[in-house]
PDB file of C-alpha atoms in Angstrom:
ATOM      1  CA  UNK A 175      96.553 128.179  91.452  1.00  0.00           C
ATOM      2  CA  UNK A 176     100.279 127.552  91.035  1.00  0.00           C
ATOM      3  CA  UNK A 177     100.976 129.321  94.326  1.00  0.00           C
ATOM      4  CA  UNK A 178      98.447 127.114  96.103  1.00  0.00           C
ATOM      5  CA  UNK A 179      99.994 123.930  94.709  1.00  0.00           C
ATOM      6  CA  UNK A 180     103.483 125.136  95.611  1.00  0.00           C
ATOM      7  CA  UNK A 181     102.352 126.082  99.119  1.00  0.00           C
ATOM      8  CA  UNK A 182     100.753 122.669  99.660  1.00  0.00           C
ATOM      9  CA  UNK A 183     103.854 120.901  98.354  1.00  0.00           C
ATOM     10  CA  UNK A 184     106.147 122.847 100.690  1.00  0.00           C
ATOM     11  CA  UNK A 185     103.831 122.248 103.653  1.00  0.00           C
ATOM     12  CA  UNK A 186     103.673 118.512 102.949  1.00  0.00           C
ATOM     13  CA  UNK A 187     107.438 118.323 102.584  1.00  0.00           C
ATOM     14  CA  UNK A 188     108.074 120.165 105.826  1.00  0.00           C
ATOM     15  CA  UNK A 189     105.499 118.103 107.698  1.00  0.00           C
ATOM     16  CA  UNK A 190     107.531 114.950 107.146  1.00  0.00           C
ATOM     17  CA  UNK A 191     110.825 116.512 108.221  1.00  0.00           C
ATOM     18  CA  UNK A 192     110.369 116.187 111.972  1.00  0.00           C
ATOM     19  CA  UNK A 193     110.098 112.396 111.921  1.00  0.00           C
ATOM     20  CA  UNK A 194     113.473 111.346 113.294  1.00  0.00           C
ATOM     21  CA  UNK A 195     112.748 107.857 114.562  1.00  0.00           C
ATOM     22  CA  UNK A 196     112.743 104.971 112.066  1.00  0.00           C
ATOM     23  CA  UNK A 197     109.447 103.280 111.272  1.00  0.00           C
ATOM     24  CA  UNK A 198     109.358  99.694 112.487  1.00  0.00           C
ATOM     25  CA  UNK A 199     107.168  96.955 111.019  1.00  0.00           C
ATOM     26  CA  UNK A 200     104.417  94.985 112.759  1.00  0.00           C
ATOM     27  CA  UNK A 201     106.633  91.875 112.712  1.00  0.00           C
ATOM     28  CA  UNK A 202     109.476  93.829 114.330  1.00  0.00           C
ATOM     29  CA  UNK A 203     107.180  94.978 117.131  1.00  0.00           C
ATOM     30  CA  UNK A 204     105.942  91.401 117.599  1.00  0.00           C
ATOM     31  CA  UNK A 205     109.537  90.273 118.138  1.00  0.00           C
ATOM     32  CA  UNK A 206     110.556  93.132 120.486  1.00  0.00           C
ATOM     33  CA  UNK A 207     108.338  93.115 123.575  1.00  0.00           C
ATOM     34  CA  UNK A 208     109.937  95.992 125.492  1.00  0.00           C
ATOM     35  CA  UNK A 209     109.911  98.362 122.525  1.00  0.00           C
ATOM     36  CA  UNK A 210     106.320  97.425 121.644  1.00  0.00           C
ATOM     37  CA  UNK A 211     105.124  97.988 125.195  1.00  0.00           C
ATOM     38  CA  UNK A 212     106.907 101.344 125.412  1.00  0.00           C
ATOM     39  CA  UNK A 213     105.511 102.517 122.069  1.00  0.00           C
ATOM     40  CA  UNK A 214     101.945 101.439 122.886  1.00  0.00           C
ATOM     41  CA  UNK A 215     102.196 103.245 126.219  1.00  0.00           C
ATOM     42  CA  UNK A 216     103.545 106.381 124.532  1.00  0.00           C
ATOM     43  CA  UNK A 217     100.752 106.283 121.938  1.00  0.00           C
ATOM     44  CA  UNK A 218      98.001 105.823 124.502  1.00  0.00           C
ATOM     45  CA  UNK A 219      99.351 108.582 126.762  1.00  0.00           C
ATOM     46  CA  UNK A 220      99.055 111.172 123.989  1.00  0.00           C
ATOM     47  CA  UNK A 221      96.627 109.833 121.367  1.00  0.00           C
ATOM     48  CA  UNK A 222      95.870 113.181 119.783  1.00  0.00           C
ATOM     49  CA  UNK A 223      99.463 113.811 118.817  1.00  0.00           C
ATOM     50  CA  UNK A 224     101.033 110.417 118.205  1.00  0.00           C
ATOM     51  CA  UNK A 225      98.230 107.894 117.705  1.00  0.00           C
ATOM     52  CA  UNK A 226      98.224 108.282 113.914  1.00  0.00           C
ATOM     53  CA  UNK A 227     101.993 107.867 113.522  1.00  0.00           C
ATOM     54  CA  UNK A 228     103.177 104.781 111.614  1.00  0.00           C
ATOM     55  CA  UNK A 229     105.007 103.410 114.661  1.00  0.00           C
ATOM     56  CA  UNK A 230     101.914 103.732 116.842  1.00  0.00           C
ATOM     57  CA  UNK A 231      99.766 102.000 114.269  1.00  0.00           C
ATOM     58  CA  UNK A 232     102.304  99.186 113.820  1.00  0.00           C
ATOM     59  CA  UNK A 233     102.913  98.718 117.565  1.00  0.00           C
ATOM     60  CA  UNK A 234      99.197  98.614 118.393  1.00  0.00           C
ATOM     61  CA  UNK A 235      98.542  96.259 115.467  1.00  0.00           C
ATOM     62  CA  UNK A 236     101.328  93.952 116.698  1.00  0.00           C
ATOM     63  CA  UNK A 237      99.849  94.033 120.210  1.00  0.00           C
ATOM     64  CA  UNK A 238      96.419  93.143 118.805  1.00  0.00           C
ATOM     65  CA  UNK A 239      97.847  90.273 116.731  1.00  0.00           C
ATOM     66  CA  UNK A 240      99.623  88.827 119.763  1.00  0.00           C
ATOM     67  CA  UNK A 241      96.473  89.099 121.877  1.00  0.00           C
ATOM     68  CA  UNK A 242      94.433  87.267 119.254  1.00  0.00           C
ATOM     69  CA  UNK A 243      97.129  84.580 118.906  1.00  0.00           C
ATOM     70  CA  UNK A 244      97.092  84.010 122.700  1.00  0.00           C
ATOM     71  CA  UNK A 245      93.340  83.411 122.582  1.00  0.00           C
ATOM     72  CA  UNK A 246      93.789  80.654 120.030  1.00  0.00           C
ATOM     73  CA  UNK A 247      91.615  82.274 117.384  1.00  0.00           C
ATOM     74  CA  UNK A 248      91.044  80.082 114.361  1.00  0.00           C
ATOM     75  CA  UNK A 249      89.681  81.334 111.097  1.00  0.00           C
ATOM     76  CA  UNK A 250      86.414  79.704 110.058  1.00  0.00           C
ATOM     77  CA  UNK A 251      84.729  79.578 106.703  1.00  0.00           C
ATOM     78  CA  UNK A 252      81.799  81.993 106.495  1.00  0.00           C
ATOM     79  CA  UNK A 253      78.327  80.492 106.623  1.00  0.00           C
ATOM     80  CA  UNK A 254      76.160  81.417 103.675  1.00  0.00           C
ATOM     81  CA  UNK A 255      72.627  81.375 105.042  1.00  0.00           C
ATOM     82  CA  UNK A 256      71.103  81.798 101.596  1.00  0.00           C
ATOM     83  CA  UNK A 257      72.581  78.484 100.412  1.00  0.00           C
ATOM     84  CA  UNK A 258      71.282  76.385 103.257  1.00  0.00           C
ATOM     85  CA  UNK A 259      73.855  77.058 105.958  1.00  0.00           C
ATOM     86  CA  UNK A 260      76.519  74.647 104.633  1.00  0.00           C
TER      87      UNK A 260
END
């Protein structure tokens, strides 16, 4: 059991070692159009390998936020049908 735990710990540690690029936030990607576009393109070109990386998730989330903001989405209060539709 101890060998299994040690093996898993070493594997998890080594798995994070190849990440050389810094992780950027969603707000950073919103402010940097060229970098966001390049990262989204990179993520979509190879989704099996890079789509789950933090930068891909943040860049795609930033792209989605900007798209929703362009549409003029406004948040509405939910309608509770059981209370008469308020």
